[in-house]
Each structure stands twice: as C-alpha cells, then as structure tokens.
Short mmCIF file of C-alpha atoms in Angstrom, two decimals:
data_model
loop_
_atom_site.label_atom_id
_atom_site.label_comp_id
_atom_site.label_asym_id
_atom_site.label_seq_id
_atom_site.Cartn_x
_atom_site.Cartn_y
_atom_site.Cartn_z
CA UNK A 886 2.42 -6.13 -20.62
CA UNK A 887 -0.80 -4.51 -20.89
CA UNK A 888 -3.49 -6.26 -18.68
CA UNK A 889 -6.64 -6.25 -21.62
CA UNK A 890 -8.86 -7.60 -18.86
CA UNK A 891 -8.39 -4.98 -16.59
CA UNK A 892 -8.12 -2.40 -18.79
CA UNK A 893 -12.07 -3.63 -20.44
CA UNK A 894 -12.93 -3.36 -16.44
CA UNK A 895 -11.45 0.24 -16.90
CA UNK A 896 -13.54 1.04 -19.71
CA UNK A 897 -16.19 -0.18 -18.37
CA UNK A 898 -16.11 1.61 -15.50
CA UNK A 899 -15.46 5.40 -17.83
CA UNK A 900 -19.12 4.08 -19.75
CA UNK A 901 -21.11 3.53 -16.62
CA UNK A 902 -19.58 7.03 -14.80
CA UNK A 903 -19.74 8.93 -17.89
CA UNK A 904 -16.13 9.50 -17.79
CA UNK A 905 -14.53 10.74 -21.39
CA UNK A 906 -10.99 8.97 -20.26
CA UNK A 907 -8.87 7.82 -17.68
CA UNK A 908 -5.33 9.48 -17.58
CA UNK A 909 -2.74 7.11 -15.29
CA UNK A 910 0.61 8.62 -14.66
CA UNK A 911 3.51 6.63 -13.53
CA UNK A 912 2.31 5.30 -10.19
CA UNK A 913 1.09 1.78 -8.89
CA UNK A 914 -2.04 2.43 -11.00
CA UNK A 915 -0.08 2.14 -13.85
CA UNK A 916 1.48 -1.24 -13.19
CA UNK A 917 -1.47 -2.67 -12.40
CA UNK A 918 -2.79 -2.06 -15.76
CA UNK A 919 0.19 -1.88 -17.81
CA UNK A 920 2.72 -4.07 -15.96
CA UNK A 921 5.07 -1.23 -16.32
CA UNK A 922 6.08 1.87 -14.86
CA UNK A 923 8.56 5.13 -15.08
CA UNK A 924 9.84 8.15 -13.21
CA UNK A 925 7.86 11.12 -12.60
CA UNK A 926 10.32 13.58 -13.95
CA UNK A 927 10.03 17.09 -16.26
CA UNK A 928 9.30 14.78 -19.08
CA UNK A 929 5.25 14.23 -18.92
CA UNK A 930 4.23 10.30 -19.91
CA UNK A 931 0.92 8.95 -19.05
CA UNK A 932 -1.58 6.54 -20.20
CA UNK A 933 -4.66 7.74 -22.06
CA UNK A 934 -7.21 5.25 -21.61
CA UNK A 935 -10.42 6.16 -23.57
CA UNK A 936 -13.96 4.60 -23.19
CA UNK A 937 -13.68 2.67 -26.22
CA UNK A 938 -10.71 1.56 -28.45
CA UNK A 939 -7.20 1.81 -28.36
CA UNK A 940 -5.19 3.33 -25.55
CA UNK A 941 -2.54 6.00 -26.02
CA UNK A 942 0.75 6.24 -23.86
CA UNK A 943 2.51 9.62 -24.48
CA UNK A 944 6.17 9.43 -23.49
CA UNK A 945 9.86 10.99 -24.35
CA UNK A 946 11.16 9.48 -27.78
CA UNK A 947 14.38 7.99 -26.32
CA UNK A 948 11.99 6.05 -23.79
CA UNK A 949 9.67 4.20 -27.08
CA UNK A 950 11.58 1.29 -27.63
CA UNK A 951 11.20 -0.18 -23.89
CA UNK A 952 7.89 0.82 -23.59
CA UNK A 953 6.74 -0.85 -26.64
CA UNK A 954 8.61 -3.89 -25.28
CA UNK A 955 7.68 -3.77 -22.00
CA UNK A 956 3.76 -2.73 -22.76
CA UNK A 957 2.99 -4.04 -26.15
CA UNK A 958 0.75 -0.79 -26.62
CA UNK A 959 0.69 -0.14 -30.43
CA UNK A 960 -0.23 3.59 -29.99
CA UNK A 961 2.53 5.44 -28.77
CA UNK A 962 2.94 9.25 -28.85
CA UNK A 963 6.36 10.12 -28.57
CA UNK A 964 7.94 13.58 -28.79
CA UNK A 965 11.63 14.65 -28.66
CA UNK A 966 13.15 17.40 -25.97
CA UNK A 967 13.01 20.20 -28.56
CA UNK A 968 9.55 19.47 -29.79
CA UNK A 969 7.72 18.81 -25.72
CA UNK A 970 4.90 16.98 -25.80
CA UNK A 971 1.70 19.34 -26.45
CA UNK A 972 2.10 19.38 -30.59
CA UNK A 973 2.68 15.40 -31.00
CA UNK A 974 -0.65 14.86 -28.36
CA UNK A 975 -2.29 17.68 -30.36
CA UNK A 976 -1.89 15.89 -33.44
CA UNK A 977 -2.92 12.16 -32.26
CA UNK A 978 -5.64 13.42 -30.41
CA UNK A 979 -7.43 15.80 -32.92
CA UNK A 980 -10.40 14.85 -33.78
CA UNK A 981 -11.24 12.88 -30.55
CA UNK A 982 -14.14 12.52 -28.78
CA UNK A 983 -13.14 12.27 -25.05
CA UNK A 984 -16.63 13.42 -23.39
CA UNK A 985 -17.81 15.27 -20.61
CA UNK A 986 -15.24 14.53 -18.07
CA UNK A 987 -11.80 13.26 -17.89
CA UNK A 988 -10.49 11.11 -14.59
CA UNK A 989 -6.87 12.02 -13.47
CA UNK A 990 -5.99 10.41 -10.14
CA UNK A 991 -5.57 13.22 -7.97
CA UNK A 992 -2.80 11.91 -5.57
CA UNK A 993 -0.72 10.79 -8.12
CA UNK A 994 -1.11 13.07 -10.88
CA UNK A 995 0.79 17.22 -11.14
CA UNK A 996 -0.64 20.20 -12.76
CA UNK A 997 1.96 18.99 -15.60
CA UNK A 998 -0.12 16.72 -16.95
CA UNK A 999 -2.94 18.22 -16.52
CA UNK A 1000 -1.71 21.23 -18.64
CA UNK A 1001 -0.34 19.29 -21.07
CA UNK A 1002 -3.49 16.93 -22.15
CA UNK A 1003 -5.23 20.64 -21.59
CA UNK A 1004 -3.24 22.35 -24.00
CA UNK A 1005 -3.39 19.65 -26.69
CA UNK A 1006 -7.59 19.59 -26.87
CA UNK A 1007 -7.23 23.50 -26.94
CA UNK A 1008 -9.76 23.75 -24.11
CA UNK A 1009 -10.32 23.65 -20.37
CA UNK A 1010 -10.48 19.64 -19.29
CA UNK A 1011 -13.54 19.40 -16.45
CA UNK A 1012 -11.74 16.76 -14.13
CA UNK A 1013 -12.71 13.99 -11.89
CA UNK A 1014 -10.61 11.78 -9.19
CA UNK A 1015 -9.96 8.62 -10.80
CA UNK A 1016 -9.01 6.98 -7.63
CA UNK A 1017 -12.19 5.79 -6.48
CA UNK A 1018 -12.73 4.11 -9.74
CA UNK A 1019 -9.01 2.49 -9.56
CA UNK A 1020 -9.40 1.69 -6.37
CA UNK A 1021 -12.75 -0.39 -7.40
CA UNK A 1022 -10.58 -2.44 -9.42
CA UNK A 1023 -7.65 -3.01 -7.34
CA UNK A 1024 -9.69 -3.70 -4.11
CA UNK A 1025 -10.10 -6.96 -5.56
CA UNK A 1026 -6.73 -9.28 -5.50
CA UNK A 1027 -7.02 -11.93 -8.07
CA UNK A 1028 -5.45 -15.27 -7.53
CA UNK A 1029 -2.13 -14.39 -8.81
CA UNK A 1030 -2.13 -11.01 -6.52
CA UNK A 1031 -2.68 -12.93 -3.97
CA UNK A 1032 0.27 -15.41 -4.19
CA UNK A 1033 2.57 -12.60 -4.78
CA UNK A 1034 1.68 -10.91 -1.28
CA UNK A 1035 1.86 -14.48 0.50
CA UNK A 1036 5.08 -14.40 -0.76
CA UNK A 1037 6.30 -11.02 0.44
CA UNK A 1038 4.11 -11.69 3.67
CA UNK A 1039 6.54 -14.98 3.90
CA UNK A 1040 9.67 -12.84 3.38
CA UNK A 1041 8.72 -10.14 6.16
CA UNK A 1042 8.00 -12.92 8.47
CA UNK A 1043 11.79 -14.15 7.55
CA UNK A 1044 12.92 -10.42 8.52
CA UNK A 1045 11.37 -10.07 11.86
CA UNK A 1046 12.76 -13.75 12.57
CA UNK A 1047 16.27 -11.99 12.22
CA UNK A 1048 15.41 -9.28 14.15
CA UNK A 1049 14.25 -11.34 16.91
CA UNK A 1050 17.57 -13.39 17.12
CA UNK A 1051 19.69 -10.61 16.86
CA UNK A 1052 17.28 -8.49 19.33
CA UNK A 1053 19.83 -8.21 22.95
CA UNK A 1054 20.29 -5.47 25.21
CA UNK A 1055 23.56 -3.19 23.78
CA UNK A 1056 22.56 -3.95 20.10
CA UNK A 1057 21.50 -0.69 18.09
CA UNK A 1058 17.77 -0.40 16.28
CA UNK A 1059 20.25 0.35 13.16
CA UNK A 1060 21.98 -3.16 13.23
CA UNK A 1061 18.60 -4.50 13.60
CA UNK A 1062 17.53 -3.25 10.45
CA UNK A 1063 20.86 -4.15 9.01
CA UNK A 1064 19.79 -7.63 10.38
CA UNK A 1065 16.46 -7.88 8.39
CA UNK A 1066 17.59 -6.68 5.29
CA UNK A 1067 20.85 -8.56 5.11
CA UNK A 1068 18.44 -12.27 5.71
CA UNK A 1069 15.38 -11.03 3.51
CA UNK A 1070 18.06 -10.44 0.62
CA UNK A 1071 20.11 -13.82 1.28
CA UNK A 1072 16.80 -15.48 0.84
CA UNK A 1073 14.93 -13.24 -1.65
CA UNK A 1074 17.85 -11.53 -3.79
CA UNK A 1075 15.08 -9.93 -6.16
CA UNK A 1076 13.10 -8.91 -3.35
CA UNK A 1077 13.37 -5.03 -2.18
CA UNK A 1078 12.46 -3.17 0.91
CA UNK A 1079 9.62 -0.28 0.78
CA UNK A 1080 10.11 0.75 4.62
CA UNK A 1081 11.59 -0.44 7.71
CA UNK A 1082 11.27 1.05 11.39
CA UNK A 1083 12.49 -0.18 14.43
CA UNK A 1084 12.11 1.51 17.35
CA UNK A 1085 12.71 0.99 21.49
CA UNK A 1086 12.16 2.06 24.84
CA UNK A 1087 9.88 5.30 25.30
CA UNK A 1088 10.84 6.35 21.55
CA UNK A 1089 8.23 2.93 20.64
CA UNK A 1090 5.12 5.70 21.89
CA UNK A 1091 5.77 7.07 19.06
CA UNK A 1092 3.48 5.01 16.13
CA UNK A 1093 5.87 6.29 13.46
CA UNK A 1094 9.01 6.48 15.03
CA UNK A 1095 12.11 6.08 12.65
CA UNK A 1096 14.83 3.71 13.25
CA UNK A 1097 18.20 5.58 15.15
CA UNK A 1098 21.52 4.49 16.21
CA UNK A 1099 20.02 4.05 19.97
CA UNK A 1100 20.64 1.20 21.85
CA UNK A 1101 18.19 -1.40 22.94
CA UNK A 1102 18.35 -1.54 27.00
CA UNK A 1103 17.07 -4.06 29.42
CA UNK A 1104 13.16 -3.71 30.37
CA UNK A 1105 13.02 -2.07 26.94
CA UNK A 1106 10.08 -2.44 24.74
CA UNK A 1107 11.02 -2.54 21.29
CA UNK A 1108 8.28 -2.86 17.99
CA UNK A 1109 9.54 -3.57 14.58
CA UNK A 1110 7.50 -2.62 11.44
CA UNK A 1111 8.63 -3.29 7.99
CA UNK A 1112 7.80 -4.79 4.41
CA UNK A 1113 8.56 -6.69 1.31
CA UNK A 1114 8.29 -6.04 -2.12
CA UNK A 1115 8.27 -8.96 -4.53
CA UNK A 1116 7.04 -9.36 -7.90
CA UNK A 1117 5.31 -5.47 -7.50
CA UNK A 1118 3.36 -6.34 -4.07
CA UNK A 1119 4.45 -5.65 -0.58
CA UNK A 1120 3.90 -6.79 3.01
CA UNK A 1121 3.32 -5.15 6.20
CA UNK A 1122 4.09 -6.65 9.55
CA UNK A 1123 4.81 -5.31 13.18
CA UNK A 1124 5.62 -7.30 16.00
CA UNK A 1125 6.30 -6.18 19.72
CA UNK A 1126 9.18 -7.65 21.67
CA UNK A 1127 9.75 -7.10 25.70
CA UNK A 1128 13.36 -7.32 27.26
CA UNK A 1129 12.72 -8.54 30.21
CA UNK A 1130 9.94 -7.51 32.40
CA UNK A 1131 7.32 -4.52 32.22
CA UNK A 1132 5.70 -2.44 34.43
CA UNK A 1133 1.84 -3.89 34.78
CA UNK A 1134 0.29 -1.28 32.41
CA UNK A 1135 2.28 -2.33 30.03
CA UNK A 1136 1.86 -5.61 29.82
CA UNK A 1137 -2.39 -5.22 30.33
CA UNK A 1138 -1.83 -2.84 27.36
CA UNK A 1139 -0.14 -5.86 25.54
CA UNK A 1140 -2.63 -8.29 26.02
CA UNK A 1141 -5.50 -5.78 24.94
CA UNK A 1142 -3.47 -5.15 21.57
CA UNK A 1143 -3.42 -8.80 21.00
CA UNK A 1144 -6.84 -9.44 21.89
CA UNK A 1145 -7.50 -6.60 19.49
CA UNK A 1146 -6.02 -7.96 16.22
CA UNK A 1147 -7.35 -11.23 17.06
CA UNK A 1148 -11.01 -10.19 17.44
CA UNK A 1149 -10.55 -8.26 13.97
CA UNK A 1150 -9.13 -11.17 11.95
CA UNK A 1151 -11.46 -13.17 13.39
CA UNK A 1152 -14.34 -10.96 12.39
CA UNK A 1153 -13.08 -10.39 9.12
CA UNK A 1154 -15.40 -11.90 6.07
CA UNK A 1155 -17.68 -10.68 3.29
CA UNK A 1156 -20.57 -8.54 3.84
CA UNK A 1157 -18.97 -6.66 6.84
CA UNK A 1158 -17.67 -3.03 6.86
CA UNK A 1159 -14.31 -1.57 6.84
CA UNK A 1160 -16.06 0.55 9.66
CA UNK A 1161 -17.11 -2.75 11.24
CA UNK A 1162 -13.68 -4.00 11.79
CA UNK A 1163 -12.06 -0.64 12.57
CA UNK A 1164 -14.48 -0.79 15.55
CA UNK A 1165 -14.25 -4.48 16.89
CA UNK A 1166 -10.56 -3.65 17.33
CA UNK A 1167 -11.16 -0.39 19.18
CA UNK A 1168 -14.23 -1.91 21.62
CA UNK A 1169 -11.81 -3.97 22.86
CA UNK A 1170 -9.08 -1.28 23.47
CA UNK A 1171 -11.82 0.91 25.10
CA UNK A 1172 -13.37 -1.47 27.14
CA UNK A 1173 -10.19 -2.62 28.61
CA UNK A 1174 -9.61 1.71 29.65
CA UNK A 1175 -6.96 2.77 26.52
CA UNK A 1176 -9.55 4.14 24.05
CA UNK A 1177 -7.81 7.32 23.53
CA UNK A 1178 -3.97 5.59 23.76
CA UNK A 1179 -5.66 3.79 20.33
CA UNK A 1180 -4.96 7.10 17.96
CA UNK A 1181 -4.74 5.83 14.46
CA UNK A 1182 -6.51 3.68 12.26
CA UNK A 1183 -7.03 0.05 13.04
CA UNK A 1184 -5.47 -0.64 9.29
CA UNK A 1185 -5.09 0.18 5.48
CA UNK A 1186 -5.38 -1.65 2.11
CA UNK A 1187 -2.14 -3.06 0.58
CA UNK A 1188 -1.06 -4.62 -2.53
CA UNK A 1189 1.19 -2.67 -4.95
CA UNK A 1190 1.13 0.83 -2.14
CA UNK A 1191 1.52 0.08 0.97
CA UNK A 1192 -1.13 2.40 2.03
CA UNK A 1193 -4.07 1.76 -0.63
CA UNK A 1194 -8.03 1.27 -0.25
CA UNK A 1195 -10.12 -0.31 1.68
CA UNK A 1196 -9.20 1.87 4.68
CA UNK A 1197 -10.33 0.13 8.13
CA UNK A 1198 -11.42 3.33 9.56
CA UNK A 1199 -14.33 4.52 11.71
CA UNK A 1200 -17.53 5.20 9.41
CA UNK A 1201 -16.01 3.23 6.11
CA UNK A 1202 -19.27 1.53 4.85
CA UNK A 1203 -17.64 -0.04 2.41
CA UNK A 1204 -18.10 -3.61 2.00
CA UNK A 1205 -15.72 -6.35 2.34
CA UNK A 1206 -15.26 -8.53 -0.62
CA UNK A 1207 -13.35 -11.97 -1.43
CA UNK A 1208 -9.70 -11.12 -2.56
CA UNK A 1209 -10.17 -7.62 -0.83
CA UNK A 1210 -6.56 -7.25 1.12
CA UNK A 1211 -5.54 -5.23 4.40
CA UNK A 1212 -4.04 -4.71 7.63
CA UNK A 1213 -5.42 -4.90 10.89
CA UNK A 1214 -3.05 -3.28 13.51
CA UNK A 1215 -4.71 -1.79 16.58
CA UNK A 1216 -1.93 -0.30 19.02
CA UNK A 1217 -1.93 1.60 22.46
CA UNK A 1218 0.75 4.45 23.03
CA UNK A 1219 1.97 5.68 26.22
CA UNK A 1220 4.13 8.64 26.11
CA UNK A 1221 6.69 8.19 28.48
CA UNK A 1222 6.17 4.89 28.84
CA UNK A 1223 6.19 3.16 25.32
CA UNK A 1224 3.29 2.04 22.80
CA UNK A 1225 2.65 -1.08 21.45
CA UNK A 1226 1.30 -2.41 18.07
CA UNK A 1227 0.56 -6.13 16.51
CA UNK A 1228 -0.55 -6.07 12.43
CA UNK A 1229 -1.32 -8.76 10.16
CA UNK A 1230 -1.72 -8.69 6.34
CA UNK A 1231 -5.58 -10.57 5.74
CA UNK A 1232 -7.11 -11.12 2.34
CA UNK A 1233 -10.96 -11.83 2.31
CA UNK A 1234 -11.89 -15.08 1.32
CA UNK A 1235 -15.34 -16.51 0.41
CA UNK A 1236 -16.12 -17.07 3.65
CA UNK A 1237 -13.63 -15.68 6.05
CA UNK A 1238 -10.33 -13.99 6.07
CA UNK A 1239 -7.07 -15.47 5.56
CA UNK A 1240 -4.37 -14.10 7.79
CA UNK A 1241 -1.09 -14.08 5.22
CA UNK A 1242 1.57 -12.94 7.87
CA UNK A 1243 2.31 -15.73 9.82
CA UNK A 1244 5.34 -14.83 12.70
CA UNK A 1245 4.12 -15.49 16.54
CA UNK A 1246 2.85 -13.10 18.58
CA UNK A 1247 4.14 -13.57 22.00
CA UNK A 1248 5.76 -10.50 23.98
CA UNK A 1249 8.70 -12.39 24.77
CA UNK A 1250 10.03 -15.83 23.86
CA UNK A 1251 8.67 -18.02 26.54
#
C-alpha cells in the first residue's frame, strides 16, 4: 500500500528543492513508496508525485484493478492500447501546476516516459535526477527495514553454510550453487535469489567472476558471493574458503582482507564518512604491500537494490547515519594466483554499527 509517511517525506523534499514533481517508474523506488511494483514494458506507468495533494499513477487499463488493490491510490489514470497514454494524462493533468522542474530518476527512468509526461503538458519538461533525493530517504532503514534484511542476512548465512559442507575437491562451482539455493528455499520457500557467484582456483582473481561447470581442485581457493531476497530486501555475503594449503602470499593476503573488514566494521558509527571507511579498509591493505591488488570499492548501500547509496568509496563525504545500511568488503586479487574477498552487511546504529551477516570467517575449518 502506499507509504503516506514517506511519501509527506517526498513532498517535502520537492518544496525544499523546488522540484514541481517526482515521477517514479517501476523500480525499487517505487516499492518503497508504494509497496508495489510492475514491468518496465512498451506500456508507460509511473507514479506522479506532486508537491502537494494527491498522487497520480498512470498505467494500462487492464492493469487498474490490482493496482488499486495493491496501492490504494484513488487517482488512477488509465488508458486502453488503442487510446496510449498521452490524451488520458493530458486530460488529468490540464490545468496543473507542476513548477519549475520535474525529478525523474535517471537510472531507472527511459526517454518513454519522459516523452510521454512531455507530450501531455504540451511543453518541454526541464528535468532533474531524482535519485539523490530518493536516495535521502532510503539511506535511512527504519525498524521494520531493518528486520527484513536481518532476515535475508540470516538466510544467506544458511546458503554459504551449504556451500561449505558440500565444498570438496571434484565437486563443480555449479552444484555449489545448486547447493545454496536448494537449502535457502527448504528453509525460506518465499524467499528468492537476486545473484549468486561462485568461483575457484585462479578464475577467484577475478572480483566478478560467474559461476561455471569447473571443478573445485585441491590447494584451490574458492570465494562464494550471493544474496537473499525476503519481504523486498536482500543480503550480500562473501566468504573465502582454502582447500588445503596456500602458497604464503596467499595466505598474508588472507589475513590482510580479514583484518580489513574488521577494522571497517569496527570503525563504523555516526558522524564518520563513507570516504572514512572506504579508507580504513584500504590503509590496511596498503600498508601490508597489496594497495593496488585492492581495485574496487570497499562496499555499497543495500536494502531493496543490491547496489544502492551510501557508496563506501574514496572521497564520499557523506555522513553516516543510524539505520544507514551497507557492505564492507575489501578484497586483494592476484591474477594468476587467485583473489580473495570477506563482506558483511552493517546497519548504523546510534552508536556503532551492527554487523547483520553473521557466518565465520576462517579460511579453512580448523
């Protein structure tokens, strides 16, 4: 159903930027503040979200009945195949004052709906990215958010669990994966999976390597990254497992990974920067000699996308917040050798960080 509390945060937001209207097409954006969500397809449907009053949804005809349901928006604006969508808008719409500026959310949204809205005010729309202004709001997990992705942090946990009993020299990444699906769905039937990779030996250099049909070989190195999705919200976890022993480099690479993530957790609390924490995990990497083996990111915001805002990145002044929620997963990459990565899902409390994914972190199983 519509969320009124976020959407007066919404509203709020259009008055102080000067922002006529927000438009949110299907996406994560949408769910948050509508609890509901479609296809992007050749039929246009978005949310019209004004500074004041009512919100409009445009969508097909055939589609009105579950979105009234499923929404409880009053305002609908439907329009039949034949007809298209720019003369029903047109009509709802005339008359409006939408102001200076009108927010589409440019990774989400086409030139489709653009054109559309455009056509039906008979003039040019000047735009602005309505991410930042989304993002401001769903930064923030509230207490409900929060349970959902200790949940799905619970169920990923489950899946590397599987992983690791199954994980033997001769078995395939594939059946692994096979592995961690077939236990997260015994134990969380509703529960789906946004993204799975598994990958061993020299191919685990590679920081997004997909999962293949190759076998797993003694003295291998093998990382696993995956997710949940339950209730809307997703985990993300990735755990490093040795067969047997490694070279020395690799396991003084190990230990600096997981001295890393620790030091970044641990340093994680309101009032520090996402640009803070991106560089407590990389002093450590490039004290210990493997600066430039550490070539991504030392995290990423999740919640309903598995790659949202805050971004942990070098030079992110933004401010860390209670019920702000993240990754922190430094890694060191070796081509030719194999690469090695530890992250952790951590929500910002009042006065710390709470760590949500919860599996061990050992190389091996001592």
């Amino acid at each position: 159903m519509l969320n009124q509390e976020r959407l007066q945060k919404l509203q709020a937001l259009a008055q102080r930027e000067e922002i006529g209207a927000f438009v949110v097409v299907p996406s994560a954006s949408l769910v948050y503040l509508a609890g509901f969500n479609m296809g992007l397809s050749e039929r246009p449907a978005f949310l019209l979200v004004p500074q004041k009053g009512e919100v409009v949804l445009l969508c097909p005809a055939f589609e009105a009945e579950r979105v009234r349901r499923e929404t409880g928006i009053a305002r609908l604006v439907t329009y039949t195949d034949e007809e298209g969508p720019v003369a029903p808008l047109a009509r709802a719409l005339s008359g409006w004052q939408y102001g200076p500026r009108i927010a589409f959310e440019y990774r989400a949204c086409r030139m489709l709906e653009y054109d559309v809205l455009a056509q039906a005010l008979g003039e040019p729309i000047a735009m602005v990215d309505a991410r930042p202004y989304l993002a401001e709001l769903r930064m923030a997990k509230d207490a409900e958010e929060q349970a959902y992705m200790q949940t799905a942090a619970q169920a990923a946990d489950l899946m590397v669990a599987a992983i690791e009993r199954k994980l033997a020299p001769g078995v395939s990444e594939r059946e692994l994966q096979e592995a961690a699906i077939e236990a997260l769905k015994e134990a969380y039937p509703e529960a789906e999976v946004p993204f799975i990779s598994i990958a061993s030996g020299e191919r685990t250099a590679l920081p997004h390597a997909g999962t293949t049909d190759r076998r797993v070989e003694d003295g291998d190195l093998v990382w696993v990254d995956l997710g949940a999705r339950i209730n809307g919200y997703v985990s993300d976890i990735t755990r490093t497992f040795a067969l047997g022993p490694l070279d020395e480099e690799l396991e003084r690479a190990y230990d600096l990974v997981l001295a890393a993530n620790r030091a970044a957790c641990q340093a994680a609390k309101p009032g520090v920067t996402a640009g803070y924490l991106d560089e407590v995990a990389r002093a450590v990497i490039r004290e210990g000699g493997f600066g430039e083996q550490f070539t991504h990111r030392t995290g990423h915001g999740i919640g309903l996308e598995v790659h949202e805002e805050p971004y942990i990145v070098a030079g992110n002044q933004l401010v860390m917040q209670p019920g702000y929620a993240f990754t922190i997963e430094p890694g060191i990459y070796l081509p030719g050798k194999g690469g090695i990565r530890i992250e952790d899902d951590v929500v910002i409390t009042e006065t710390g960080a709470k760590i949500l994914t919860a599996y061990r972190r050992d190389l091996r199983d001592s």
